[in-house]
C-alpha positions as MATLAB code, in Angstrom:
seq = 'GAEEGSSVSLRCVLRIYCSWTPADLPPLKKDFYIESETVASRTNNNIFVDDLKEEGEKRPFPNPVSTFEEAFQHYPGIMENIVRVGFSKPTPIQSQAWPVSLKGEDLIAIAQTGTGKTLAYLLPGFIHMDGQPVKRDGPGMLVLTPTRELALQIESECNKYSYKGFKCVCVYGGGDRWAQIKAISAGVDIVIATPGRLNDLQMNELINMRSITYLVLDEADRMLDMGFEPQIMKILLDIRPDRQTIMTSATWPSGVRRLAKTYLKNPMMVYVGTLDLAAVNTVQQTVLFCQEEEKKAYLFEFIHNMEPDDKVLIFVGKKIMCDDLSSDMCLRGLVVQSLHGDREQCDREEALRDFKESVVRILVATDLASRGLDVTDITHVFNFDFPRNIEEYVHRVGRTGRAGRTGASVTLVTRGDWRMAAELIPILERAGQEVPVELVLMAERYAKHKREKDMRPAVFASNRPYGGAIPKSHL';
ca = [
       0.000    0.000    0.000;
       2.664    2.552    1.062;
       4.842    1.714   -1.921;
       1.886    2.027   -4.290;
       1.025    5.413   -2.722;
       4.568    6.668   -3.197;
       4.633    5.593   -6.863;
       1.295    7.380   -7.433;
       2.660   10.559   -5.805;
       5.824   10.268   -7.922;
       3.677    9.979  -11.072;
       1.718   13.116  -10.028;
       4.956   14.984   -9.391;
       6.349   13.995  -12.784;
       3.117   14.990  -14.551;
       3.290   18.524  -13.075;
       7.032   18.598  -13.673;
       6.669   17.719  -17.354;
       3.912   20.304  -17.896;
       6.400   23.220  -17.975;
       6.729   24.569  -21.530;
       9.645   26.505  -23.043;
       7.248   29.398  -23.747;
       6.941   29.966  -19.970;
      10.687   30.259  -19.522;
      13.264   32.972  -20.231;
      16.146   31.868  -22.513;
      18.915   29.872  -20.843;
      22.602   29.505  -21.737;
      24.586   26.544  -20.426;
      27.787   26.063  -22.456;
      30.624   28.339  -21.321;
      33.587   26.050  -22.023;
      36.450   26.960  -24.337;
      38.892   24.041  -24.446;
      42.574   24.984  -24.482;
      44.901   23.325  -27.022;
      46.885   21.489  -24.345;
      43.691   19.956  -22.914;
      42.467   18.846  -26.348;
      45.445   16.486  -26.711;
      45.270   15.013  -23.200;
      43.900   11.675  -21.929;
      42.252   10.798  -18.608;
      44.501    9.910  -15.690;
      43.078    7.695  -12.919;
      39.668    9.347  -13.342;
      36.756    7.197  -14.418;
      34.093    8.751  -16.596;
      30.843    7.483  -18.060;
      28.136    8.912  -20.282;
      24.748    7.886  -18.863;
      22.838    9.070  -21.948;
      20.222    6.386  -22.581;
      19.527    6.821  -26.289;
      21.615    7.560  -29.352;
      25.358    7.830  -29.663;
      27.539    8.377  -26.614;
      29.001   11.881  -26.449;
      32.759   12.470  -26.415;
      33.830   13.127  -22.836;
      35.756   16.392  -22.353;
      39.382   15.832  -21.350;
      40.456   16.739  -17.799;
      42.263   19.999  -17.044;
      45.521   19.873  -15.090;
      45.839   23.551  -14.152;
      43.388   26.235  -13.035;
      44.319   28.320  -16.104;
      43.137   25.569  -18.456;
      39.666   25.726  -16.909;
      39.312   29.431  -16.118;
      41.752   31.410  -18.311;
      38.785   33.270  -19.842;
      37.416   34.170  -16.391;
      40.015   36.416  -14.695;
      37.756   37.078  -11.681;
      37.752   33.345  -10.850;
      41.524   33.077  -11.404;
      42.212   36.019   -9.054;
      40.328   34.259   -6.247;
      42.160   30.958   -6.815;
      45.552   32.723   -6.759;
      44.541   34.664   -3.618;
      43.560   31.483   -1.745;
      46.823   29.839   -2.823;
      45.838   26.459   -4.282;
      48.560   24.837   -6.387;
      46.562   22.558   -8.714;
      43.055   21.121   -9.167;
      42.055   17.944   -7.317;
      41.230   14.909   -9.536;
      37.457   15.426   -9.240;
      37.794   19.136  -10.086;
      40.016   18.467  -13.094;
      37.315   16.330  -14.729;
      34.146   17.948  -13.319;
      34.977   21.504  -14.423;
      35.085   20.800  -18.192;
      31.825   18.794  -17.972;
      29.888   21.380  -15.960;
      31.300   24.345  -17.916;
      30.029   22.633  -21.083;
      26.556   22.776  -19.530;
      26.065   19.020  -19.093;
      24.273   17.501  -16.116;
      26.895   15.851  -13.904;
      27.092   13.121  -11.273;
      30.305   13.378   -9.228;
      31.058   10.384   -7.013;
      33.694   11.437   -4.510;
      34.377   11.286   -0.811;
      34.286   14.485    1.219;
      37.661   16.208    1.306;
      38.223   15.778   -2.449;
      37.398   19.369   -3.386;
      33.912   18.619   -4.700;
      32.403   21.870   -3.335;
      34.574   23.996   -5.641;
      33.943   21.462   -8.424;
      30.356   22.726   -8.624;
      30.594   26.272   -7.147;
      32.995   27.890   -9.632;
      31.147   26.715  -12.802;
      27.934   27.837  -11.056;
      29.292   31.389  -10.701;
      30.177   31.481  -14.419;
      26.783   30.021  -15.366;
      24.874   32.694  -13.410;
      27.002   35.551  -14.713;
      26.590   34.433  -18.335;
      22.792   34.280  -18.527;
      21.320   36.407  -21.344;
      18.329   37.626  -19.308;
      18.312   39.351  -15.908;
      16.973   37.130  -13.124;
      14.135   38.111  -10.789;
      15.316   35.753   -8.038;
      18.164   33.370   -7.097;
      20.071   31.645   -9.913;
      21.787   28.818   -8.002;
      20.401   26.412   -5.399;
      22.591   24.009   -3.413;
      20.598   21.386   -1.472;
      22.579   19.704    1.279;
      21.741   17.288    4.132;
      22.888   19.112    7.294;
      23.183   22.658    8.590;
      26.904   22.137    9.302;
      27.536   21.299    5.652;
      25.294   24.194    4.519;
      27.332   26.640    6.637;
      30.614   25.272    5.260;
      29.407   25.692    1.663;
      28.320   29.253    2.493;
      31.815   29.904    3.860;
      33.392   28.599    0.591;
      30.947   30.731   -1.393;
      32.009   33.848    0.469;
      35.707   32.961    0.238;
      35.523   32.813   -3.578;
      33.023   35.677   -3.916;
      32.486   36.488   -7.588;
      30.778   39.480   -9.243;
      29.265   40.494   -5.904;
      26.930   37.479   -5.852;
      25.060   37.263   -2.552;
      24.358   33.925   -0.898;
      22.006   32.961    1.908;
      22.109   29.861    4.093;
      18.672   28.399    4.883;
      18.480   25.609    7.499;
      16.318   24.336   10.331;
      17.395   25.559   13.751;
      18.597   28.887   12.328;
      16.736   32.201   12.661;
      13.813   31.691   10.245;
      12.851   35.379   10.166;
      16.439   36.475    9.403;
      16.599   33.903    6.577;
      13.300   35.171    5.075;
      14.529   38.771    5.370;
      17.796   37.917    3.566;
      15.905   36.196    0.730;
      13.454   39.068    0.261;
      16.370   41.556    0.170;
      17.591   39.722   -2.955;
      20.042   36.820   -3.218;
      21.813   35.005   -6.056;
      22.714   31.729   -4.350;
      20.586   29.744   -1.893;
      22.296   27.019    0.171;
      19.644   25.016    1.989;
      18.649   21.897    3.861;
      15.525   20.353    2.260;
      13.234   20.666    5.306;
      13.585   24.423    5.852;
      13.551   25.230    2.109;
      10.393   23.141    1.687;
       8.803   25.152    4.525;
       9.648   28.488    2.810;
       8.477   27.100   -0.539;
       5.103   25.936    0.827;
       4.559   29.388    2.375;
       5.513   31.103   -0.913;
       8.400   32.947    0.722;
      10.936   32.117   -2.001;
      10.832   32.265   -5.807;
      12.571   29.213   -7.260;
      11.425   29.586  -10.878;
      14.500   31.734  -11.561;
      16.945   28.943  -10.568;
      18.885   27.581  -13.553;
      21.793   25.840  -11.751;
      20.875   23.181   -9.182;
      23.220   21.159   -6.956;
      22.148   18.087   -4.961;
      25.137   17.783   -2.614;
      25.723   14.489   -0.752;
      22.599   12.990   -2.327;
      23.175    9.612   -0.624;
      23.146   11.272    2.783;
      19.969   13.268    1.980;
      18.184   10.040    1.005;
      19.477    8.259    4.155;
      17.960   11.067    6.219;
      14.558   10.660    4.531;
      14.553   13.924    2.559;
      13.335   12.484   -0.758;
       9.709   13.783   -0.460;
      10.957   17.325    0.268;
      13.441   17.171   -2.624;
      10.649   16.059   -4.989;
       8.449   19.005   -3.947;
      11.309   21.498   -4.238;
      12.176   20.347   -7.764;
       8.574   20.935   -8.887;
       9.212   24.679   -8.745;
      12.519   24.622  -10.640;
      12.526   24.748  -14.441;
      13.189   21.292  -15.934;
      15.740   22.530  -18.507;
      18.082   23.747  -15.724;
      21.602   22.360  -15.285;
      21.846   19.844  -12.425;
      24.947   18.656  -10.560;
      24.697   15.764   -8.100;
      27.438   14.704   -5.697;
      27.484   11.532   -3.637;
      30.086    9.554   -1.701;
      28.449    6.266   -2.759;
      26.296    5.056   -5.684;
      23.429    3.002   -4.174;
      20.135    2.235   -5.957;
      18.263    5.154   -4.313;
      20.773    7.679   -5.655;
      20.676    6.022   -9.100;
      16.877    6.348   -9.110;
      17.043   10.023   -8.101;
      19.587   10.698  -10.856;
      17.477    8.910  -13.479;
      14.383   10.944  -12.526;
      15.825   14.439  -12.184;
      19.002   14.633  -14.292;
      18.963   14.776  -18.091;
      21.506   12.536  -19.837;
      24.104   13.137  -17.118;
      27.809   12.487  -17.410;
      29.377   10.685  -14.476;
      32.789   11.330  -12.941;
      34.279    9.234  -10.182;
      37.709    9.094   -8.668;
      38.974    5.688   -7.553;
      36.336    2.984   -7.308;
      32.556    2.912   -7.004;
      32.944    0.271   -4.287;
      33.177    1.529   -0.749;
      36.836    2.104    0.047;
      38.396    4.089    2.867;
      40.986    6.624    1.813;
      44.470    5.162    1.412;
      46.127    8.289    2.864;
      45.030    7.159    6.346;
      46.956    4.707    8.544;
      44.134    2.655   10.109;
      44.732    0.917   13.450;
      42.247   -1.455   15.106;
      42.558   -2.117   18.872;
      40.637   -4.781   20.795;
      39.463   -4.089   24.343;
      36.657   -4.563   26.866;
      33.896   -1.937   27.012;
      35.078   -0.762   30.448;
      38.676   -0.302   29.170;
      37.764    2.177   26.432;
      38.336    5.340   28.459;
      41.785    4.156   29.555;
      42.732    3.538   25.891;
      41.448    6.983   24.895;
      43.263    8.859   27.659;
      46.499    7.022   26.914;
      46.127    8.087   23.262;
      45.521   11.731   24.279;
      48.502   11.614   26.672;
      50.727   10.600   23.716;
      49.445   13.319   21.345;
      51.999   15.740   19.868;
      51.382   19.497   20.417;
      50.300   20.005   16.770;
      48.018   16.957   16.602;
      44.298   17.489   16.140;
      41.919   14.624   16.947;
      38.258   14.022   16.165;
      36.747   11.481   18.594;
      33.582    9.703   17.472;
      31.053    8.279   19.921;
      27.759    6.485   19.352;
      25.510    8.382   21.776;
      24.951   12.031   22.716;
      25.174   11.189   26.431;
      28.629    9.627   25.898;
      29.670   12.765   24.005;
      28.854   14.894   27.073;
      30.302   12.303   29.465;
      33.686   12.114   27.705;
      34.056   15.870   27.220;
      33.226   16.439   30.936;
      35.840   13.826   31.930;
      38.428   15.583   29.777;
      37.608   19.018   31.216;
      38.056   17.598   34.741;
      41.529   16.412   33.680;
      42.391   19.927   32.497;
      42.100   19.190   28.766;
      40.762   21.827   26.360;
      37.945   20.136   24.426;
      34.760   20.852   22.477;
      31.780   18.584   21.780;
      29.333   18.379   18.886;
      25.974   16.608   18.851;
      22.363   17.203   17.840;
      21.042   18.319   21.240;
      23.439   21.254   21.566;
      22.124   24.722   20.698;
      22.908   25.794   17.128;
      25.141   28.678   18.291;
      27.119   26.241   20.522;
      27.557   23.828   17.616;
      28.826   26.608   15.366;
      31.241   27.737   18.107;
      32.512   24.152   18.577;
      33.173   23.803   14.834;
      34.873   27.200   14.677;
      37.090   26.485   17.711;
      38.167   23.157   16.217;
      38.732   24.579   12.738;
      40.820   27.469   14.073;
      42.742   25.155   16.476;
      41.478   26.980   19.586;
      40.800   23.396   20.692;
      42.596   20.345   19.325;
      40.145   17.732   20.612;
      36.558   17.479   19.346;
      34.178   14.780   20.618;
      31.308   14.212   18.182;
      28.452   11.959   17.158;
      28.073   10.906   13.519;
      26.215   14.153   12.868;
      29.648   15.690   12.226;
      31.174   12.852   10.228;
      29.868   13.912    6.827;
      30.999   17.177    5.334;
      33.111   18.313    8.297;
      35.453   20.676    6.473;
      38.602   20.748    8.612;
      41.626   19.851    6.505;
      44.282   19.537    9.237;
      42.762   16.760   11.398;
      45.692   14.427   12.107;
      43.772   11.644   13.892;
      40.298   10.139   14.007;
      39.570    8.100   17.145;
      36.540    5.785   16.949;
      35.671    5.418   20.645;
      32.488    3.550   19.641;
      32.372    1.490   16.470;
      29.950    3.090   13.965;
      26.522    1.573   13.252;
      27.480    0.515    9.730;
      30.573    0.159    7.599;
      29.680    3.155    5.383;
      29.841    5.391    8.441;
      33.270    3.924    9.296;
      34.540    5.010    5.872;
      33.112    8.505    6.257;
      34.561    8.895    9.766;
      38.026    7.783    8.705;
      37.799   10.133    5.711;
      37.866   13.141    8.067;
      41.653   12.840    8.219;
      44.254   12.424    5.471;
      42.705   15.254    3.446;
      43.995   17.894    1.037;
      47.167   15.933    0.241;
      48.056   15.200    3.887;
      48.409   11.833    5.579;
      46.387   10.935    8.666;
      45.774    8.162   11.172;
      42.711    6.513   12.639;
      42.341    4.402   15.770;
      39.244    2.221   16.168;
      38.328    0.479   19.419;
      36.582   -2.851   18.864;
      34.806   -4.723   21.665;
      33.122   -8.111   21.528;
      29.790   -6.313   21.026;
      31.054   -5.154   17.606;
      31.751   -8.665   16.285;
      29.029   -8.561   13.593;
      30.983   -5.740   11.843;
      34.304   -7.604   11.716;
      33.727   -9.342    8.374;
      32.813   -6.041    6.687;
      35.819   -4.181    8.090;
      38.370   -6.703    6.753;
      37.962   -5.891    2.999;
      38.003   -2.138    3.755;
      41.400   -2.505    5.463;
      42.716   -4.816    2.728;
      41.742   -2.465   -0.110;
      43.449    0.448    1.631;
      46.626   -1.656    1.994;
      46.347   -1.851    5.802;
      47.366   -4.648    8.132;
      44.413   -6.864    9.123;
      44.779   -8.011   12.765;
      44.475  -11.770   13.334;
      41.938  -11.056   16.115;
      39.649   -9.388   13.557;
      39.717  -12.449   11.284;
      39.022  -14.763   14.252;
      36.199  -12.506   15.438;
      34.594  -12.581   11.963;
      34.858  -16.395   11.887;
      33.309  -16.715   15.369;
      30.411  -14.457   14.395;
      29.791  -16.423   11.170;
      29.775  -19.676   13.182;
      27.445  -18.178   15.812;
      25.084  -16.922   13.091;
      24.972  -20.356   11.407;
      24.184  -22.028   14.748;
      21.563  -19.414   15.591;
      19.865  -19.866   12.207;
      19.680  -23.628   12.806;
      18.128  -23.224   16.280;
      14.334  -23.404   16.703;
      12.830  -19.883   16.622;
      11.508  -20.203   20.203;
      15.074  -20.201   21.597;
      16.410  -17.474   19.321;
      15.865  -14.701   21.869;
      17.598  -16.528   24.727;
      21.183  -15.753   23.816;
      23.210  -13.981   26.506;
      24.679  -10.472   26.233;
      22.208   -9.197   23.588;
      24.311   -8.704   20.441;
      27.614   -9.468   22.149;
      29.693  -12.602   21.719;
      28.415  -15.443   23.925;
      31.129  -16.676   26.303;
      31.148  -20.084   24.612;
      32.519  -18.390   21.483;
      35.341  -16.515   23.174;
];
């Protein structure tokens, strides 16, 4: 019933969506790319590309750029900002995404956070807005993103690379709604928003989205995980269907594929590395085995051995543990900040700022912070609690070893985490890390336990000791 209802609502959405006609819409220009001679003779290098066009001949894929000049030599305002910020060369995802998006194609960029994907869509977006033949009567670019932290980071990047005086506004739940409405009505060019709050403004007719011609769905996999698909569908109803759409995602699951098929037109796909889940190979990953009650001792020993310039992000599974650990550290005279969903928005922003600016070098956080946390100089990630799933492990570990640096992660594993052991092994292997013998044995014990449990009569299935932990007979 529910599935049938959702397919009916999707059909209704698509019917309205397809009813837009070109006569309703001002003219739109998308192609701003002038390929340099050096780029024309180049081939791809460790970047995988695919044309997802369903019918007709596949299009030639534009070659990657290897310098900022090759992408933006005709846009001196962009080049000035890049020189001012001091980047040396484009990241792999930027080098391939820029030619595709500057050509005006819809794009799917599969890349982990920390790969420079924000600039991969922002800079072409600036050029796109500036080059439109008709003056807009509202915002020209919309970036949809899963969390307020990520929205604020994108806003910060937007302001850092300010171009042609474009104004941006950040719209998210938990922020001052009236101030956001006031900023929009004063006139903005770029809207960076979480789906829930934008949907609220849309339903109350407080924002005009018909002027948007450049749309970004940032971290689409995360937005779907958080249940934002209905809001995204409603938002896209008000945006012209011939717009240019960029989608980024760290993974490529079926939900993201479906979203891309519905809302992107003949997209080109760019991905760096592999589409399989793989933790970054710039991170030295260590796995330590301990009892639940020993965890704090392991953590404090780690902190005691930190170098003065080290910066550690400590992940915990529960908000209460986040508060508990940070209180313990304060009592020991350590300077620490904490980040979780129950803290006031202003406190969360202060915690992020303190950590980013190295006012504090220890941040204790729940998984809320593990996606899109834009701090490039984190030296260590410490997994105090093992994450709920292996995808989250990859995203946590990806907080370090960014922007060309190396990093290290330490993960505490207790017997209660044994069901994750088998999934962690291939992640470590693919990243060229040592796989502890204990992890292999733990995976084997869990597989044996699961086989035995599946063979038991259902009536006894709930009688195992220790909940999800390893029964003593298996230790």
